[in-house]
XYZ file of N, CA and C in Angstrom:
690
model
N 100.799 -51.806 -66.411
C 101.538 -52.751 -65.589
C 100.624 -53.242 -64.477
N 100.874 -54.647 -64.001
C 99.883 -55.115 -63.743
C 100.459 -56.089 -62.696
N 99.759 -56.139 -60.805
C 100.795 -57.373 -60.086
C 99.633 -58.847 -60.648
N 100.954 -59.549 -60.459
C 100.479 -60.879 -60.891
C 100.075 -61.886 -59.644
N 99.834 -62.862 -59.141
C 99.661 -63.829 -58.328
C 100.018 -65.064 -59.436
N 100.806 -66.269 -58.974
C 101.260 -67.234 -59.327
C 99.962 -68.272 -58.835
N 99.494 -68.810 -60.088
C 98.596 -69.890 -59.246
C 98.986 -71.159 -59.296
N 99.492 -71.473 -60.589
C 100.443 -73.172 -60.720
C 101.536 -73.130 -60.950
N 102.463 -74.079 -61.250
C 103.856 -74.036 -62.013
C 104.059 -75.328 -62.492
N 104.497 -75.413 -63.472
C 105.382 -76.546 -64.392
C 106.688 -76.322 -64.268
N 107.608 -76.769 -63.729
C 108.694 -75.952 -63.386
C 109.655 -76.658 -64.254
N 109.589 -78.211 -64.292
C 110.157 -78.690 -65.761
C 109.858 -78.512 -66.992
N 108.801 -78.654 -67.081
C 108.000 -77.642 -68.335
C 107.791 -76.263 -68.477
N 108.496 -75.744 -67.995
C 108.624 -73.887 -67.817
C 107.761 -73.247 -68.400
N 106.614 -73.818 -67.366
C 105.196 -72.647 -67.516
C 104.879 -72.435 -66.618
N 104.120 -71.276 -66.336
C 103.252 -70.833 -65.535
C 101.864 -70.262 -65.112
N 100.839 -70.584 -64.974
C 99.653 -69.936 -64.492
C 99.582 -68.670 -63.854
N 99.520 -67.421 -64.442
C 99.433 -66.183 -63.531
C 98.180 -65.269 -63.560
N 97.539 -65.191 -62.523
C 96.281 -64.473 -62.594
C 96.544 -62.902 -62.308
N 95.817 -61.919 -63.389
C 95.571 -60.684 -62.877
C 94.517 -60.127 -63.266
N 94.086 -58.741 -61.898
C 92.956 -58.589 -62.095
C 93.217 -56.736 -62.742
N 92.139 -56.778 -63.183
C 92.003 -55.172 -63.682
C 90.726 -55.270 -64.099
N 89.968 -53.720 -64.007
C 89.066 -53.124 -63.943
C 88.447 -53.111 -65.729
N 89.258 -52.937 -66.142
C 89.138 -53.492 -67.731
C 89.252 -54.332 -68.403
N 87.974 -55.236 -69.233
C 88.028 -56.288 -69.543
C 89.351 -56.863 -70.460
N 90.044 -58.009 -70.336
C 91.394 -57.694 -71.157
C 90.232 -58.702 -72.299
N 91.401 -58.990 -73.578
C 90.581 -60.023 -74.922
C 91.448 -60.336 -74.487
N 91.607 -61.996 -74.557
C 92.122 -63.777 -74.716
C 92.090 -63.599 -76.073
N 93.638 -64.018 -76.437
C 93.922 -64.468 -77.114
C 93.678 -66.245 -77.898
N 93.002 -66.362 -79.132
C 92.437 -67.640 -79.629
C 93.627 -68.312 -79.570
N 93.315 -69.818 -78.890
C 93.877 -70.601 -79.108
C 94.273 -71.804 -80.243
N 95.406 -71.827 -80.910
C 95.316 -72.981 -81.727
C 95.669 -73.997 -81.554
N 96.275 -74.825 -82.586
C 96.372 -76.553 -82.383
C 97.790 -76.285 -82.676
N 98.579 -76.642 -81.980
C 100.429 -77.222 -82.588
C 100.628 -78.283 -82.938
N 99.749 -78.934 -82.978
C 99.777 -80.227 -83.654
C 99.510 -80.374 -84.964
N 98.993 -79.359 -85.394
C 98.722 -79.073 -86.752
C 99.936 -78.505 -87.465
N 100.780 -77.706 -86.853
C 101.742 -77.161 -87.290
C 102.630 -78.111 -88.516
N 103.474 -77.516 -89.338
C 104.361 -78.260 -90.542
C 105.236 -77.185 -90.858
N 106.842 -77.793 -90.538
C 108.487 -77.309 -91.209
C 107.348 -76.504 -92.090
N 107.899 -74.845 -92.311
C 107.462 -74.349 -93.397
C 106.424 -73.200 -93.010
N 105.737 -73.294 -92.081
C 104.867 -72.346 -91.581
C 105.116 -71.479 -91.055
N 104.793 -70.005 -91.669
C 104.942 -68.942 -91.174
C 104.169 -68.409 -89.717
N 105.393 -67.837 -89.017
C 105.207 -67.800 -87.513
C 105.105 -66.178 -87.018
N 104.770 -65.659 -86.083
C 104.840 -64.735 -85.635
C 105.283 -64.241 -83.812
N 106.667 -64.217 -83.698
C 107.157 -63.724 -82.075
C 107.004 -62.463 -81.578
N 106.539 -62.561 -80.256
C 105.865 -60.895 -79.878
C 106.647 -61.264 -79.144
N 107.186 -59.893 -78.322
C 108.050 -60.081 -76.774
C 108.469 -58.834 -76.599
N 109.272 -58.724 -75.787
C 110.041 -56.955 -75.149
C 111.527 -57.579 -75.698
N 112.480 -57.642 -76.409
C 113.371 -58.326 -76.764
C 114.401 -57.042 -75.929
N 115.734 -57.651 -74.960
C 116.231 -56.400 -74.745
C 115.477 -55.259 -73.730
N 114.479 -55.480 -73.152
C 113.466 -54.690 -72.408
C 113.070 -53.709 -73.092
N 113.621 -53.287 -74.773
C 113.185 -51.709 -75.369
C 111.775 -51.405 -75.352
N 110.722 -52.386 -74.836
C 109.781 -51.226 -74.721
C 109.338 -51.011 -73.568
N 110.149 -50.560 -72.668
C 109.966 -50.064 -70.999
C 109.539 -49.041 -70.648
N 109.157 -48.203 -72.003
C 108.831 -46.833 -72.257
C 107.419 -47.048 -72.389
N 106.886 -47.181 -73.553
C 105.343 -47.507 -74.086
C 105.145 -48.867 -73.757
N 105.674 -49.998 -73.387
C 105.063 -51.320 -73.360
C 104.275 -51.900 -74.589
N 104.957 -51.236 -75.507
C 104.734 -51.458 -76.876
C 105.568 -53.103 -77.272
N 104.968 -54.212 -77.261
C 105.673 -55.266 -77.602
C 106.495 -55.078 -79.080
N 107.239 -56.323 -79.604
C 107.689 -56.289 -80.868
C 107.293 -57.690 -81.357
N 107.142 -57.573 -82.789
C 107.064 -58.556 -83.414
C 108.008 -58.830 -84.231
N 108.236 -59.806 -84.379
C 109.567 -60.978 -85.477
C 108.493 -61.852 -86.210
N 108.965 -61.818 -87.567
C 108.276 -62.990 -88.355
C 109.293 -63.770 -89.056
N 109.218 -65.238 -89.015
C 109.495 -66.572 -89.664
C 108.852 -67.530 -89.802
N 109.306 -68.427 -89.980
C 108.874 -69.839 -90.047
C 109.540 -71.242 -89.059
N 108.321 -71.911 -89.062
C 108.564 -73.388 -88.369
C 109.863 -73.924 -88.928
N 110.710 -73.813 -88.947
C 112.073 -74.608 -89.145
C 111.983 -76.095 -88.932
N 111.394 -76.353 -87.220
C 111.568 -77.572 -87.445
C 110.575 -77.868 -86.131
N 110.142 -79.556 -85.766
C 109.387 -79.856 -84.670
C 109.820 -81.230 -83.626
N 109.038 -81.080 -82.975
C 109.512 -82.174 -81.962
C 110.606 -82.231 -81.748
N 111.346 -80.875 -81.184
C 112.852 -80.732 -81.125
C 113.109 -80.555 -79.857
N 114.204 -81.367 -79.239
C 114.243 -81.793 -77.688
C 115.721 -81.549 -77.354
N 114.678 -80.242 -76.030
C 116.437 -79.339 -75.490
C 116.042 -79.498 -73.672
N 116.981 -80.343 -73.675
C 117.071 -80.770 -72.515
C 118.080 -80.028 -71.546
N 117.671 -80.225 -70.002
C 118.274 -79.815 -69.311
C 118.142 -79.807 -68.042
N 119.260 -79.467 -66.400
C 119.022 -79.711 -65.371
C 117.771 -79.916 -64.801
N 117.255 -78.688 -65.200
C 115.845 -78.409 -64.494
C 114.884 -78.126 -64.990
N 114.854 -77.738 -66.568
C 113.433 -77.590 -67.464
C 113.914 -78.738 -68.562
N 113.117 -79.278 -68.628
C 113.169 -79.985 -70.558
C 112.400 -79.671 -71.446
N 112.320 -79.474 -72.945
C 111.619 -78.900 -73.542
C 111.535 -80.457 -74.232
N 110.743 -80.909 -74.353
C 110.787 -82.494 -74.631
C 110.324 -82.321 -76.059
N 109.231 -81.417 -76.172
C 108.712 -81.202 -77.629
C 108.637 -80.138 -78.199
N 109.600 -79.094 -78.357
C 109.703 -77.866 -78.683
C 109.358 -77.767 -80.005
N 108.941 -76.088 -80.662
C 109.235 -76.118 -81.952
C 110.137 -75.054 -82.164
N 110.985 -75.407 -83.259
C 112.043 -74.950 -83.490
C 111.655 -73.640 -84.594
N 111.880 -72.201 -84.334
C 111.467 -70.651 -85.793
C 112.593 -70.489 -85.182
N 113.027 -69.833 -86.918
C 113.622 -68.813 -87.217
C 113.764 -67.501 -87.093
N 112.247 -67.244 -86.613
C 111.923 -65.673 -85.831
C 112.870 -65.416 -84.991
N 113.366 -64.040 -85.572
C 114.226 -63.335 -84.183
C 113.899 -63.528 -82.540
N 114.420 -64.349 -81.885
C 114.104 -64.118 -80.458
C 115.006 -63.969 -79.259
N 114.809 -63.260 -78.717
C 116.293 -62.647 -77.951
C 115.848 -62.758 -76.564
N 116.944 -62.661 -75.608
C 116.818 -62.207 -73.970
C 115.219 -61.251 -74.045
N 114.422 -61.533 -73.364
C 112.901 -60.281 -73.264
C 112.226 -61.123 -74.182
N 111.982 -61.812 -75.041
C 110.916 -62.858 -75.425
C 110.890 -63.531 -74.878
N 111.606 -64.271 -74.040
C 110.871 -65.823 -73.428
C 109.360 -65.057 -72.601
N 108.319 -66.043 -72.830
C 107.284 -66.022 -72.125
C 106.134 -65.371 -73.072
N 106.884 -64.432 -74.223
C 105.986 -64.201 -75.576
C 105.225 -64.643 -76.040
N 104.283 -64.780 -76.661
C 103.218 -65.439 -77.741
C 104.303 -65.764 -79.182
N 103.656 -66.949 -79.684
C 103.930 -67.295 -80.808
C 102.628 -67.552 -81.711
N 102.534 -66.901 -82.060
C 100.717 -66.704 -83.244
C 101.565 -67.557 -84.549
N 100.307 -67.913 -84.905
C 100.167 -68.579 -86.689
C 99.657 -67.192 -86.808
N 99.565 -67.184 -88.360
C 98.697 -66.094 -89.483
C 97.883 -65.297 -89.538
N 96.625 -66.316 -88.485
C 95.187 -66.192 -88.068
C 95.377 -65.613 -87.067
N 96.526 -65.312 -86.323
C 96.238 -64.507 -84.971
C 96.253 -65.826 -83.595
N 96.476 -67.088 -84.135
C 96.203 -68.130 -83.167
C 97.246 -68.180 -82.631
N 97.282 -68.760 -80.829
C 98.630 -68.930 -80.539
C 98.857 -70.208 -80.180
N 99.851 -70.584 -80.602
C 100.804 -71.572 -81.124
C 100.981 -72.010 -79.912
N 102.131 -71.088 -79.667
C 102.944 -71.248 -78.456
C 103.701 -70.590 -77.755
N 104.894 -70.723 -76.815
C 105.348 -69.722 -75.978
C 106.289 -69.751 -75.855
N 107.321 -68.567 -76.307
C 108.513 -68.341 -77.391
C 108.933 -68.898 -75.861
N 110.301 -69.298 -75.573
C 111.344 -70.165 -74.660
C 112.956 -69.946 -75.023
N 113.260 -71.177 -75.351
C 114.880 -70.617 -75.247
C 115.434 -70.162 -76.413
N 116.522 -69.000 -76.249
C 117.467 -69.107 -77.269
C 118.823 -69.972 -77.384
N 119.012 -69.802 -78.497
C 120.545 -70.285 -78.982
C 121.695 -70.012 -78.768
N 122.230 -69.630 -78.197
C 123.384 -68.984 -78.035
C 124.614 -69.335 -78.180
N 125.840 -68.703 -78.447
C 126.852 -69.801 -79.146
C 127.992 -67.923 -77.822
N 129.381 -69.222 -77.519
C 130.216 -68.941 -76.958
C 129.958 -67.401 -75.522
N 128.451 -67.775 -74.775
C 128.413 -66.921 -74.301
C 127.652 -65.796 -74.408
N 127.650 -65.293 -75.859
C 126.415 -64.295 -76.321
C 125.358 -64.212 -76.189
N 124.443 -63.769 -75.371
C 123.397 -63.654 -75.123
C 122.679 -62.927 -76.269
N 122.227 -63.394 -77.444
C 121.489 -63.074 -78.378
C 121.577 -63.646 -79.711
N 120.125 -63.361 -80.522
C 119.920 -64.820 -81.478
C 120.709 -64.519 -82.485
N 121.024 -65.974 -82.693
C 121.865 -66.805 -83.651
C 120.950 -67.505 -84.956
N 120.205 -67.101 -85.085
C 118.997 -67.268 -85.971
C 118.033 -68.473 -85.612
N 118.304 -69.510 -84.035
C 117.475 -70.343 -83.720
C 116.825 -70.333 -82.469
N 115.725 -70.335 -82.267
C 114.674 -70.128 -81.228
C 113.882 -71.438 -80.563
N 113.476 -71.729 -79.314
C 112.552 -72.644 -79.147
C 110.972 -72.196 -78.758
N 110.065 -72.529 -78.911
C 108.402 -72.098 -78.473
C 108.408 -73.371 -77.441
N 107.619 -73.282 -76.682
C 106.648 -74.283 -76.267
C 105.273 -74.658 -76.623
N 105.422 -75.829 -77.142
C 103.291 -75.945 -78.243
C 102.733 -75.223 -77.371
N 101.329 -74.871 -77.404
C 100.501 -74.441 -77.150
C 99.688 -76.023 -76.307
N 99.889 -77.164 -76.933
C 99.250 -78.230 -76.887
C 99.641 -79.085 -75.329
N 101.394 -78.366 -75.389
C 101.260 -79.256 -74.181
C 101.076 -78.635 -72.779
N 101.001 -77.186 -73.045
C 100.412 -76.124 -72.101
C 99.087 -76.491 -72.016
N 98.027 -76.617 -72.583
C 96.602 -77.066 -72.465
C 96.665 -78.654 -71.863
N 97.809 -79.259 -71.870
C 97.500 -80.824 -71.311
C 97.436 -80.444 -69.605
N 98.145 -79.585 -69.469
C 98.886 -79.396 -67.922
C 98.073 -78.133 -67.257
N 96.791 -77.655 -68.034
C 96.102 -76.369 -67.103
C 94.957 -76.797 -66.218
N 94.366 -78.183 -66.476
C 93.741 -78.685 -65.461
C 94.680 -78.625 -63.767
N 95.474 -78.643 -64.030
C 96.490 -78.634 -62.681
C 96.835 -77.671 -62.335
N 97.250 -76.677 -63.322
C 97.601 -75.298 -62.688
C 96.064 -74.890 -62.480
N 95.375 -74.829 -63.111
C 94.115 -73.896 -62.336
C 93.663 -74.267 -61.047
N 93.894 -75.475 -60.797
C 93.589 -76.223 -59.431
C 94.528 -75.700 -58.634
N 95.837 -74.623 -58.921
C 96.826 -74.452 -57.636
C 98.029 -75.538 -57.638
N 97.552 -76.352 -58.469
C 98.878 -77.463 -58.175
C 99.978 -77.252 -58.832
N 101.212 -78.077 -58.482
C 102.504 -77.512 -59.328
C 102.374 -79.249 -60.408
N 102.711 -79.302 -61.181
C 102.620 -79.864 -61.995
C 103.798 -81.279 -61.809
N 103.352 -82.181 -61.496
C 104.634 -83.349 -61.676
C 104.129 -84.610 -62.764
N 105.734 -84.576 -63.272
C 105.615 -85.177 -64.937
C 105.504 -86.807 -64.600
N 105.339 -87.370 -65.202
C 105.057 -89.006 -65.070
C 106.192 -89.732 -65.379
N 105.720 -90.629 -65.466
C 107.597 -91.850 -65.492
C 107.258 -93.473 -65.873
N 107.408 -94.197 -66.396
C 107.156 -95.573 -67.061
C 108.001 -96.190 -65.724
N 109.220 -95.982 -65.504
C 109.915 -97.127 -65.100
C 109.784 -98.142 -65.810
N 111.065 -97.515 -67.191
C 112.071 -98.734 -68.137
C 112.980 -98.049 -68.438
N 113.967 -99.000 -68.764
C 115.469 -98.109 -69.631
C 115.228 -98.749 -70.743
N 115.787 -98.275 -71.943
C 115.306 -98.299 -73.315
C 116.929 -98.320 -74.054
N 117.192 -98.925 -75.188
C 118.042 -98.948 -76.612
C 118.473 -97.232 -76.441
N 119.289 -96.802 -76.402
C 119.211 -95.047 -77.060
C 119.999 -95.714 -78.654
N 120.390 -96.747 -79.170
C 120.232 -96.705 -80.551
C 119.521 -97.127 -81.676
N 119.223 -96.325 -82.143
C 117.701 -96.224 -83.278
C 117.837 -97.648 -83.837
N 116.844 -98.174 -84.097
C 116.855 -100.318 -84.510
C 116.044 -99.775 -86.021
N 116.930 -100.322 -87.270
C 115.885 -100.055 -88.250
C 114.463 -100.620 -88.320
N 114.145 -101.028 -87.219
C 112.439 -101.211 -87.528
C 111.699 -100.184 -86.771
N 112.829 -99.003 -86.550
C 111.817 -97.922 -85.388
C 111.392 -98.316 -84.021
N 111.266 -97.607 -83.552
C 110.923 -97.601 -82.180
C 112.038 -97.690 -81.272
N 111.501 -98.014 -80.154
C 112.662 -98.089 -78.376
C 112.494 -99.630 -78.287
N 113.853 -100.059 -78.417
C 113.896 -101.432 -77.433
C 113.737 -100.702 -76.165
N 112.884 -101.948 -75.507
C 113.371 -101.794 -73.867
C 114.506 -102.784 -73.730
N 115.173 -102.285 -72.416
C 116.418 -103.126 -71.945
C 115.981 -103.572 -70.376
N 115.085 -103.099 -69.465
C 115.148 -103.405 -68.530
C 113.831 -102.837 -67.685
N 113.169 -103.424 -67.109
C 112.050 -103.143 -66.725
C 111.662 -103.140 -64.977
N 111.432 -101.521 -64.467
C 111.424 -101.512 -62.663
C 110.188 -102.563 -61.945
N 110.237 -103.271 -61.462
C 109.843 -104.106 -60.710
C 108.853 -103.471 -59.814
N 107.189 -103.870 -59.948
C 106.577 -102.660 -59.293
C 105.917 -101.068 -60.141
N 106.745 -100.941 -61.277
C 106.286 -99.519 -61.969
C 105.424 -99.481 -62.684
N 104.935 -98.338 -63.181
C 104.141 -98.626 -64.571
C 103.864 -99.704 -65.666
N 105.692 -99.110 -66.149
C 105.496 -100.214 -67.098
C 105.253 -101.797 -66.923
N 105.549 -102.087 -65.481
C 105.653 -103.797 -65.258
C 104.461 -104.233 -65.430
N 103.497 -102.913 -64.456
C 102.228 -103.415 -64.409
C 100.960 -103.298 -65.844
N 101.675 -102.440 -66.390
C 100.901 -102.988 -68.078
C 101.704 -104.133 -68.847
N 102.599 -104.539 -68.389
C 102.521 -105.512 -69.163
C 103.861 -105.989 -69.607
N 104.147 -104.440 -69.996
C 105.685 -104.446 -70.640
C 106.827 -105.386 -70.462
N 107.478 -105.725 -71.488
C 108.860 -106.854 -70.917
C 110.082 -106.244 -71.619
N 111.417 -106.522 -71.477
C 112.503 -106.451 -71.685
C 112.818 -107.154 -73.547
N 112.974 -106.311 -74.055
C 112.832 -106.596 -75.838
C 111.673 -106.400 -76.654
N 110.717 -105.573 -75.549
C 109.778 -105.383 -76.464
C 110.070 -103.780 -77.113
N 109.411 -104.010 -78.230
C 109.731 -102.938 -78.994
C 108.806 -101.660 -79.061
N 108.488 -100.725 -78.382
C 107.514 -99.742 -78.324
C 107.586 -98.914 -79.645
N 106.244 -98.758 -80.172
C 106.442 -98.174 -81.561
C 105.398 -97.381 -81.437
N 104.556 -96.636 -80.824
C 103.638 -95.760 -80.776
C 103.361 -95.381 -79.339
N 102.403 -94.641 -79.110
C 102.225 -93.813 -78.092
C 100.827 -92.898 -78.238
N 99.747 -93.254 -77.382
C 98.829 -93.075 -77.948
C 98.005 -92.649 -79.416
N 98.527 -93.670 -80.429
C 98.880 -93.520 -81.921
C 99.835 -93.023 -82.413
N 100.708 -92.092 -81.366
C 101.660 -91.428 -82.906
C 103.043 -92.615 -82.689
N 103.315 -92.914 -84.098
C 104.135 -93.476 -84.340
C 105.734 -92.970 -83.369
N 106.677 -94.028 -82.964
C 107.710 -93.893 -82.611
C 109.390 -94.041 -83.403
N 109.559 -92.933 -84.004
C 110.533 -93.531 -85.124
C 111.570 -93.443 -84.616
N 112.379 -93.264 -83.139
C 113.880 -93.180 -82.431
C 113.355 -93.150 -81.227
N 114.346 -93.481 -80.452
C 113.932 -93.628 -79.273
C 114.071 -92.722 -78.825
N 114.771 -91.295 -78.953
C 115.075 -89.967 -78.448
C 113.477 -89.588 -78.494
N 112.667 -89.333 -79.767
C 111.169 -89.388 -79.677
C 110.220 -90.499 -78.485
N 110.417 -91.058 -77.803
C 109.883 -92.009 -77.526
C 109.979 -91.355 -76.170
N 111.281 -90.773 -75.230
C 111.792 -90.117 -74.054
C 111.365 -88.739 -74.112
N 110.963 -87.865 -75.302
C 110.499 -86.825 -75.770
C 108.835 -86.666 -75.084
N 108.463 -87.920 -75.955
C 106.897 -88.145 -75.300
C 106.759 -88.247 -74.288
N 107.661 -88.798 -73.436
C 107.165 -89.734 -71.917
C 107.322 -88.233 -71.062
N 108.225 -87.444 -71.456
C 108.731 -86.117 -70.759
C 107.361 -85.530 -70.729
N 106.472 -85.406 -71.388
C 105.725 -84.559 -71.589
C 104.482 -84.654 -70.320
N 104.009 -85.527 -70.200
C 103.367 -86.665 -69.584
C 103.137 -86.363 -68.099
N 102.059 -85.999 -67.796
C 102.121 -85.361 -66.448
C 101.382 -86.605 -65.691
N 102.018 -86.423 -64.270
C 101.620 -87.746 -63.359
C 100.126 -88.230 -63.302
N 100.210 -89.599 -63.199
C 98.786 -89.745 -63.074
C 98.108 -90.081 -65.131
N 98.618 -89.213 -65.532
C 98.004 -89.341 -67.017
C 98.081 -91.257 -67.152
N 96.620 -91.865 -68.179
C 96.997 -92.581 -68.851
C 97.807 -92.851 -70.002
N 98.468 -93.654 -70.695
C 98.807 -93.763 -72.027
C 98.610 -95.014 -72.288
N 98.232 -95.259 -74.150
C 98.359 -96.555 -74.506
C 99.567 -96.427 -75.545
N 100.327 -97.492 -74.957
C 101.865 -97.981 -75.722
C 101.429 -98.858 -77.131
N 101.645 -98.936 -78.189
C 101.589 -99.995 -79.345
C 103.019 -100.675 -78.823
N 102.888 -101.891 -78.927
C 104.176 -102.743 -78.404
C 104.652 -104.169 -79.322
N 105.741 -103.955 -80.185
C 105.741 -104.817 -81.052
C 107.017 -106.022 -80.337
N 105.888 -107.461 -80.010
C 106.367 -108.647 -79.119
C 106.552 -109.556 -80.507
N 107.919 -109.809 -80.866
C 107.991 -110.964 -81.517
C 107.080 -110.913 -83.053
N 106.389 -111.624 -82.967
C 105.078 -111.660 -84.160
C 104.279 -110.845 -84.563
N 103.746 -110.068 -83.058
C 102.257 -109.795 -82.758
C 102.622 -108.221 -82.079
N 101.873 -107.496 -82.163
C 101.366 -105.923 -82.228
C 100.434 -105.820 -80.911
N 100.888 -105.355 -79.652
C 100.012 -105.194 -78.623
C 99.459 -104.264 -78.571
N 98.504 -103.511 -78.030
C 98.134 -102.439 -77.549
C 98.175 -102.647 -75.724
N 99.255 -102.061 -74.972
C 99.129 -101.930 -73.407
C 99.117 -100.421 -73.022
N 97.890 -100.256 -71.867
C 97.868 -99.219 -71.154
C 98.371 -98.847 -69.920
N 99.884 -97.846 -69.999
C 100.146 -97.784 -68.533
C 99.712 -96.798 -67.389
């Protein structure tokens, strides 16, 4: 057991930077890509589930699979804008766990459970946090800073248009988006390449997005296919 010092926080993105020191070298755990991840991939959850190992500090492991991705659980004060969704057992005492692939790589960082009428314990669905969007946001925590997420200033369609993407409906005067470019009916269909197929994905991305970051929008005007950077 070990005291910690807090050096950053994501506090909407419910992470944290914690430094500790000890006399013995610890091993870092390899990092992987969650972007690589695919529905179907076998997963691995470590955690104290329940606090049972308060005795030995013997973690536990759960094994499943990627169920599902880019799954967005929103809320007052954290959003999980791009979660991935296992089947791995994960209970009260995993959040903050490792989530390894196969290879021992970690994924990501087991987060919320499911819970149905009150019960505090799994219902067979779990959330991680990528690994990917923890590495976007550690330039900031290592610096000490707390992490603040970015913002377009536009309101958008929330119903899906069969040609994909977010209508915009209305554009802040002064914001981001005005000043790249953006107008009212344009149709945003990507996001620094990845395609936008609902607009729930489109609010997913922007969540992620820590202040200050660039992005380039693909923006489909009428005829013609823009590329604007906000």
């Amino acid at each position: 057991t070990l005291p910690g010092l807090v050096i950053g926080r994501d506090a909407v993105g419910d992470i944290a930077l914690v430094k500790v020191e000890t006399r013995t070298p610890l091993q870092a755990a390899t990092l992987g890509d969650s972007r690589l991840l695919q529905a179907g991939d076998p997963v691995l959850a470590m955690g104290n589930p329940f606090g049972l190992a308060k005795d030995d500090h013997a973690p536990a492991v759960s094994m499943g699979i990627v169920s599902a991705l880019h799954r967005a659980q929103g809320g007052r004060k954290k959003v999980y804008g791009d979660a991935i969704q296992l089947d791995a057992s994960v209970n009260p005492g995993n959040s903050g766990g490792p989530l390894f692939d196969l290879e021992g790589r970690l994924v990501g960082i087991n987060g919320r459970i499911s819970i149905r009428s009150g019960l505090r314990h799994n219902v067979g669905v779990g959330f991680a946090i990528p690994i990917h969007q923890v590495v976007a946001v550690l330039p900031e925590l290592r610096a000490g800073r707390d992490v603040r997420r970015g913002w377009l200033g536009l309101r958008f369609q929330t119903a899906r248009s069969e040609a994909g993407g977010a209508v915009v409906d209305s554009v802040t005067p002064g914001g981001p988006a005005a000043r790249a470019g953006i107008r009212p009916q344009d149709r945003i269909v990507s996001i620094d390449g990845e395609l936008i197929g609902a607009p729930l994905r489109f609010k997913n991305a922007i969540s992620l997005l820590a202040a200050g970051s660039t992005v380039a929008l693909g923006v489909a005007r009428g005829e013609e296919t823009l590329t604007l950077k906000a």
